[in-house]
PDB file of C-alpha atoms and ligand atoms in Angstrom:
ATOM      1  CA  MET A   1      10.238 -38.360  31.301  1.00  0.00           C
ATOM      2  CA  LYS A   2      12.965 -39.537  29.249  1.00  0.00           C
ATOM      3  CA  ALA A   3      12.400 -42.408  26.977  1.00  0.00           C
ATOM      4  CA  VAL A   4      14.482 -44.529  25.035  1.00  0.00           C
ATOM      5  CA  TYR A   5      12.978 -47.238  21.767  1.00  0.00           C
ATOM      6  CA  PRO A   6      15.391 -49.193  20.389  1.00  0.00           C
ATOM      7  CA  GLY A   7      15.023 -52.310  17.664  1.00  0.00           C
ATOM      8  CA  SER A   8      17.106 -52.859  14.618  1.00  0.00           C
ATOM      9  CA  PHE A   9      15.492 -50.736  12.358  1.00  0.00           C
ATOM     10  CA  ASP A  10      16.470 -52.819   9.625  1.00  0.00           C
ATOM     11  CA  PRO A  11      14.820 -51.214   8.009  1.00  0.00           C
ATOM     12  CA  VAL A  12      12.607 -48.965   9.857  1.00  0.00           C
ATOM     13  CA  THR A  13       9.074 -49.175   8.827  1.00  0.00           C
ATOM     14  CA  TYR A  14       5.068 -47.285   8.965  1.00  0.00           C
ATOM     15  CA  GLY A  15       5.116 -49.660  11.982  1.00  0.00           C
ATOM     16  CA  HIS A  16       7.931 -47.973  14.328  1.00  0.00           C
ATOM     17  CA  ILE A  17       6.964 -44.656  12.520  1.00  0.00           C
ATOM     18  CA  ASP A  18       3.819 -45.290  13.661  1.00  0.00           C
ATOM     19  CA  ILE A  19       4.625 -46.114  17.615  1.00  0.00           C
ATOM     20  CA  ILE A  20       7.532 -43.512  17.790  1.00  0.00           C
ATOM     21  CA  LYS A  21       5.081 -40.615  17.142  1.00  0.00           C
ATOM     22  CA  ARG A  22       2.021 -41.991  19.883  1.00  0.00           C
ATOM     23  CA  ALA A  23       5.097 -42.853  21.571  1.00  0.00           C
ATOM     24  CA  ALA A  24       7.671 -38.833  21.718  1.00  0.00           C
ATOM     25  CA  ASP A  25       4.053 -37.319  22.362  1.00  0.00           C
ATOM     26  CA  CYS A  26       3.807 -39.003  25.955  1.00  0.00           C
ATOM     27  CA  VAL A  27       7.032 -38.555  26.273  1.00  0.00           C
ATOM     28  CA  ASP A  28       9.061 -35.605  26.967  1.00  0.00           C
ATOM     29  CA  GLU A  29      12.017 -36.519  25.570  1.00  0.00           C
ATOM     30  CA  LEU A  30      12.589 -40.135  22.652  1.00  0.00           C
ATOM     31  CA  ILE A  31      15.462 -41.133  22.139  1.00  0.00           C
ATOM     32  CA  ILE A  32      15.720 -43.918  19.062  1.00  0.00           C
ATOM     33  CA  GLY A  33      18.471 -47.053  19.965  1.00  0.00           C
ATOM     34  CA  VAL A  34      19.497 -48.777  17.095  1.00  0.00           C
ATOM     35  CA  LEU A  35      21.071 -51.359  18.467  1.00  0.00           C
ATOM     36  CA  VAL A  36      24.170 -52.924  16.154  1.00  0.00           C
ATOM     37  CA  ASN A  37      25.632 -55.573  17.639  1.00  0.00           C
ATOM     38  CA  ASN A  38      22.669 -58.047  15.972  1.00  0.00           C
ATOM     39  CA  GLU A  39      23.623 -61.342  15.727  1.00  0.00           C
ATOM     40  CA  LYS A  40      21.340 -61.487  12.287  1.00  0.00           C
ATOM     41  CA  LYS A  41      23.758 -59.860   8.938  1.00  0.00           C
ATOM     42  CA  PRO A  42      22.017 -56.228   9.101  1.00  0.00           C
ATOM     43  CA  LEU A  43      21.333 -55.044   5.470  1.00  0.00           C
ATOM     44  CA  PHE A  44      21.564 -51.687   6.363  1.00  0.00           C
ATOM     45  CA  SER A  45      25.265 -49.849   7.808  1.00  0.00           C
ATOM     46  CA  ARG A  46      24.368 -48.331  11.562  1.00  0.00           C
ATOM     47  CA  GLU A  47      25.128 -45.522  10.076  1.00  0.00           C
ATOM     48  CA  GLU A  48      22.197 -46.070   6.751  1.00  0.00           C
ATOM     49  CA  ARG A  49      20.154 -46.736   9.305  1.00  0.00           C
ATOM     50  CA  VAL A  50      19.994 -44.048  11.305  1.00  0.00           C
ATOM     51  CA  GLU A  51      20.071 -42.345   8.487  1.00  0.00           C
ATOM     52  CA  MET A  52      17.370 -43.137   7.401  1.00  0.00           C
ATOM     53  CA  LEU A  53      15.373 -42.510  11.172  1.00  0.00           C
ATOM     54  CA  GLU A  54      16.401 -39.168  11.318  1.00  0.00           C
ATOM     55  CA  GLN A  55      15.221 -37.888   7.656  1.00  0.00           C
ATOM     56  CA  ILE A  56      12.055 -39.739   9.186  1.00  0.00           C
ATOM     57  CA  THR A  57      11.863 -37.697  12.282  1.00  0.00           C
ATOM     58  CA  SER A  58      13.670 -34.233  11.461  1.00  0.00           C
ATOM     59  CA  ASP A  59       9.632 -32.302  12.009  1.00  0.00           C
ATOM     60  CA  ILE A  60       8.822 -34.573  15.194  1.00  0.00           C
ATOM     61  CA  LYS A  61      11.264 -32.338  18.001  1.00  0.00           C
ATOM     62  CA  ASN A  62      11.609 -34.705  21.451  1.00  0.00           C
ATOM     63  CA  VAL A  63      13.118 -37.181  18.753  1.00  0.00           C
ATOM     64  CA  THR A  64      16.864 -37.930  18.137  1.00  0.00           C
ATOM     65  CA  VAL A  65      18.920 -41.115  17.445  1.00  0.00           C
ATOM     66  CA  LYS A  66      21.865 -43.052  18.949  1.00  0.00           C
ATOM     67  CA  THR A  67      22.851 -46.652  17.725  1.00  0.00           C
ATOM     68  CA  PHE A  68      24.372 -49.178  21.013  1.00  0.00           C
ATOM     69  CA  ASP A  69      25.930 -51.693  21.920  1.00  0.00           C
ATOM     70  CA  GLY A  70      25.711 -54.344  24.967  1.00  0.00           C
ATOM     71  CA  LEU A  71      22.521 -53.955  26.624  1.00  0.00           C
ATOM     72  CA  THR A  72      19.678 -52.277  26.459  1.00  0.00           C
ATOM     73  CA  VAL A  73      18.996 -50.837  30.342  1.00  0.00           C
ATOM     74  CA  ASP A  74      22.627 -49.987  30.183  1.00  0.00           C
ATOM     75  CA  PHE A  75      21.628 -47.308  27.209  1.00  0.00           C
ATOM     76  CA  ALA A  76      18.934 -46.810  28.839  1.00  0.00           C
ATOM     77  CA  ARG A  77      20.776 -45.737  32.464  1.00  0.00           C
ATOM     78  CA  GLU A  78      23.870 -44.571  31.126  1.00  0.00           C
ATOM     79  CA  ASN A  79      21.073 -41.649  28.480  1.00  0.00           C
ATOM     80  CA  GLY A  80      18.387 -41.014  31.699  1.00  0.00           C
ATOM     81  CA  ALA A  81      16.202 -42.798  30.243  1.00  0.00           C
ATOM     82  CA  GLY A  82      13.720 -44.239  33.074  1.00  0.00           C
ATOM     83  CA  LEU A  83      11.299 -46.414  30.333  1.00  0.00           C
ATOM     84  CA  LEU A  84      11.400 -48.668  27.190  1.00  0.00           C
ATOM     85  CA  ILE A  85       9.172 -48.241  25.010  1.00  0.00           C
ATOM     86  CA  ARG A  86       7.824 -51.255  22.164  1.00  0.00           C
ATOM     87  CA  GLY A  87       5.812 -52.082  19.783  1.00  0.00           C
ATOM     88  CA  LEU A  88       3.446 -54.817  20.270  1.00  0.00           C
ATOM     89  CA  ARG A  89       1.925 -56.416  16.855  1.00  0.00           C
ATOM     90  CA  ALA A  90      -0.266 -59.795  18.058  1.00  0.00           C
ATOM     91  CA  VAL A  91      -0.014 -62.563  20.750  1.00  0.00           C
ATOM     92  CA  THR A  92       3.592 -64.512  18.232  1.00  0.00           C
ATOM     93  CA  ASP A  93       4.814 -61.030  20.297  1.00  0.00           C
ATOM     94  CA  PHE A  94       3.874 -60.624  23.775  1.00  0.00           C
ATOM     95  CA  GLU A  95       5.584 -63.847  24.988  1.00  0.00           C
ATOM     96  CA  TYR A  96       9.228 -62.813  23.670  1.00  0.00           C
ATOM     97  CA  GLU A  97       8.389 -59.072  25.120  1.00  0.00           C
ATOM     98  CA  MET A  98       7.389 -60.458  28.093  1.00  0.00           C
ATOM     99  CA  GLN A  99      10.611 -62.357  28.656  1.00  0.00           C
ATOM    100  CA  ILE A 100      12.743 -60.176  27.924  1.00  0.00           C
ATOM    101  CA  ALA A 101      10.054 -56.567  29.834  1.00  0.00           C
ATOM    102  CA  GLN A 102      11.191 -59.222  32.683  1.00  0.00           C
ATOM    103  CA  THR A 103      14.531 -59.815  32.129  1.00  0.00           C
ATOM    104  CA  ASN A 104      15.353 -55.819  32.345  1.00  0.00           C
ATOM    105  CA  ARG A 105      13.382 -55.336  35.209  1.00  0.00           C
ATOM    106  CA  SER A 106      15.166 -57.715  37.551  1.00  0.00           C
ATOM    107  CA  ILE A 107      18.813 -56.609  35.994  1.00  0.00           C
ATOM    108  CA  GLU A 108      17.686 -52.290  36.212  1.00  0.00           C
ATOM    109  CA  PRO A 109      14.627 -51.982  37.742  1.00  0.00           C
ATOM    110  CA  ALA A 110      14.241 -48.549  37.655  1.00  0.00           C
ATOM    111  CA  VAL A 111      13.828 -48.908  34.561  1.00  0.00           C
ATOM    112  CA  ASP A 112      10.787 -49.690  33.085  1.00  0.00           C
ATOM    113  CA  THR A 113       9.257 -51.497  29.502  1.00  0.00           C
ATOM    114  CA  MET A 114       5.983 -49.068  27.885  1.00  0.00           C
ATOM    115  CA  PHE A 115       3.949 -51.156  25.336  1.00  0.00           C
ATOM    116  CA  PHE A 116       2.360 -50.020  22.714  1.00  0.00           C
ATOM    117  CA  VAL A 117      -0.336 -51.729  20.596  1.00  0.00           C
ATOM    118  CA  THR A 118       0.291 -51.395  17.132  1.00  0.00           C
ATOM    119  CA  SER A 119      -2.458 -49.547  14.659  1.00  0.00           C
ATOM    120  CA  LEU A 120      -4.458 -52.270  12.863  1.00  0.00           C
ATOM    121  CA  GLU A 121      -3.228 -51.506   9.644  1.00  0.00           C
ATOM    122  CA  TYR A 122       0.760 -52.194  10.437  1.00  0.00           C
ATOM    123  CA  SER A 123       0.364 -55.361  12.624  1.00  0.00           C
ATOM    124  CA  TYR A 124       1.974 -57.301   9.193  1.00  0.00           C
ATOM    125  CA  LEU A 125       4.184 -55.607   8.937  1.00  0.00           C
ATOM    126  CA  SER A 126       8.012 -56.362   9.754  1.00  0.00           C
ATOM    127  CA  SER A 127      10.961 -55.422   8.793  1.00  0.00           C
ATOM    128  CA  THR A 128      11.591 -58.948   7.279  1.00  0.00           C
ATOM    129  CA  ILE A 129       8.539 -58.785   5.628  1.00  0.00           C
ATOM    130  CA  VAL A 130       8.755 -55.061   3.368  1.00  0.00           C
ATOM    131  CA  LYS A 131      13.500 -56.841   3.076  1.00  0.00           C
ATOM    132  CA  GLU A 132      11.216 -59.632   1.105  1.00  0.00           C
ATOM    133  CA  VAL A 133       8.694 -57.908  -0.914  1.00  0.00           C
ATOM    134  CA  ALA A 134      11.536 -55.610  -2.011  1.00  0.00           C
ATOM    135  CA  ARG A 135      13.927 -58.382  -2.597  1.00  0.00           C
ATOM    136  CA  TYR A 136      11.372 -59.319  -5.445  1.00  0.00           C
ATOM    137  CA  GLY A 137      10.979 -56.080  -7.085  1.00  0.00           C
ATOM    138  CA  SER A 138       7.810 -55.537  -5.475  1.00  0.00           C
ATOM    139  CA  ASP A 139       6.509 -52.407  -4.486  1.00  0.00           C
ATOM    140  CA  VAL A 140       6.683 -51.317  -1.128  1.00  0.00           C
ATOM    141  CA  SER A 141       5.635 -47.746  -0.846  1.00  0.00           C
ATOM    142  CA  LYS A 142       2.783 -49.232   1.324  1.00  0.00           C
ATOM    143  CA  MET A 143       4.975 -49.906   4.008  1.00  0.00           C
ATOM    144  CA  VAL A 144       8.030 -47.894   4.660  1.00  0.00           C
ATOM    145  CA  PRO A 145       8.301 -44.328   3.533  1.00  0.00           C
ATOM    146  CA  PRO A 146       9.891 -42.787  -0.067  1.00  0.00           C
ATOM    147  CA  VAL A 147      13.102 -42.505   1.323  1.00  0.00           C
ATOM    148  CA  VAL A 148      13.595 -46.562   2.815  1.00  0.00           C
ATOM    149  CA  ALA A 149      11.845 -47.415  -0.336  1.00  0.00           C
ATOM    150  CA  ARG A 150      14.333 -45.893  -1.981  1.00  0.00           C
ATOM    151  CA  ALA A 151      17.665 -47.631  -0.381  1.00  0.00           C
ATOM    152  CA  LEU A 152      15.574 -50.784  -1.231  1.00  0.00           C
ATOM    153  CA  LYS A 153      15.901 -51.111  -4.533  1.00  0.00           C
ATOM    154  CA  GLU A 154      19.275 -49.762  -4.258  1.00  0.00           C
ATOM    155  CA  ARG A 155      20.225 -52.889  -2.198  1.00  0.00           C
ATOM    156  CA  PHE A 156      18.210 -54.981  -4.020  1.00  0.00           C
TER     157      PHE A 156
HETATM  158  P1  ADP B 201      14.377 -56.257  17.579  1.00  0.00           P
HETATM  159  O1  ADP B 201      15.181 -57.066  16.363  1.00  0.00           O
HETATM  160  O2  ADP B 201      14.562 -55.788  18.591  1.00  0.00           O
HETATM  161  O3  ADP B 201      12.605 -56.775  17.157  1.00  0.00           O
HETATM  162  P2  ADP B 201      12.835 -54.227  15.486  1.00  0.00           P
HETATM  163  O4  ADP B 201      13.385 -53.240  15.172  1.00  0.00           O
HETATM  164  O5  ADP B 201      11.778 -55.248  14.813  1.00  0.00           O
HETATM  165  O6  ADP B 201      13.541 -54.878  16.101  1.00  0.00           O
HETATM  166  O7  ADP B 201      11.387 -53.971  16.042  1.00  0.00           O
HETATM  167  C1  ADP B 201      11.830 -52.766  16.894  1.00  0.00           C
HETATM  168  C2  ADP B 201      10.795 -52.353  18.301  1.00  0.00           C
HETATM  169  O8  ADP B 201       9.618 -51.796  17.056  1.00  0.00           O
HETATM  170  C3  ADP B 201      10.134 -53.235  18.685  1.00  0.00           C
HETATM  171  O9  ADP B 201       9.448 -53.529  19.526  1.00  0.00           O
HETATM  172  C4  ADP B 201       8.952 -53.727  17.900  1.00  0.00           C
HETATM  173  O10 ADP B 201       8.063 -54.888  18.174  1.00  0.00           O
HETATM  174  C5  ADP B 201       8.609 -52.959  16.835  1.00  0.00           C
HETATM  175  N1  ADP B 201       7.798 -53.633  15.795  1.00  0.00           N
HETATM  176  C6  ADP B 201       8.369 -53.219  14.936  1.00  0.00           C
HETATM  177  N2  ADP B 201       7.091 -52.925  14.084  1.00  0.00           N
HETATM  178  C7  ADP B 201       5.590 -53.066  13.991  1.00  0.00           C
HETATM  179  C8  ADP B 201       4.364 -52.857  13.683  1.00  0.00           C
HETATM  180  N3  ADP B 201       4.824 -53.052  12.539  1.00  0.00           N
HETATM  181  N4  ADP B 201       3.672 -52.662  14.409  1.00  0.00           N
HETATM  182  C9  ADP B 201       4.403 -51.890  16.127  1.00  0.00           C
HETATM  183  N5  ADP B 201       5.575 -52.518  16.662  1.00  0.00           N
HETATM  184  C10 ADP B 201       6.172 -52.353  15.786  1.00  0.00           C
END
């Protein structure tokens, strides 16, 4: 089974990495899809986000990193993936994620969505929070791997 884990990953956090590891254990092949046509202006370029993800996942054999724009289901279809992976942190994520999953299924019934519930220690974590903390010079070492912490330090 081939799956796509789509997201902005701006930047990747320990919360994402937890989902990547757990999802990679469940499928034959996991493609991390870095979304580039985001309406939000990202802090890190597509190349920077991909490079950080590649470094962090280099020891997981069945994980690859690609970028995409447009619809996630089209990206999944193009890559022969029948499954989308998403993480759920809290009930606040649920409504939005359910809407997206149902939309995706109505566009492409052959692509289903699987949710992973976040590990407790990362349930507060988001890329937005990490950027806020880093912007004011605080320590982000519990939130992101060293390569990302360094990139944030350089950026701010
Ligand atoms: P998007 O902009 O599509 O929400 P993100 O990079 O913020 O992209 O998130 C990608 C996926 O990772 C989403 O399914 C999100 O719920 C999940 N995710 C983000 N942070 C965490 C976390 N701390 N724990 C578990 N899942 C997370």
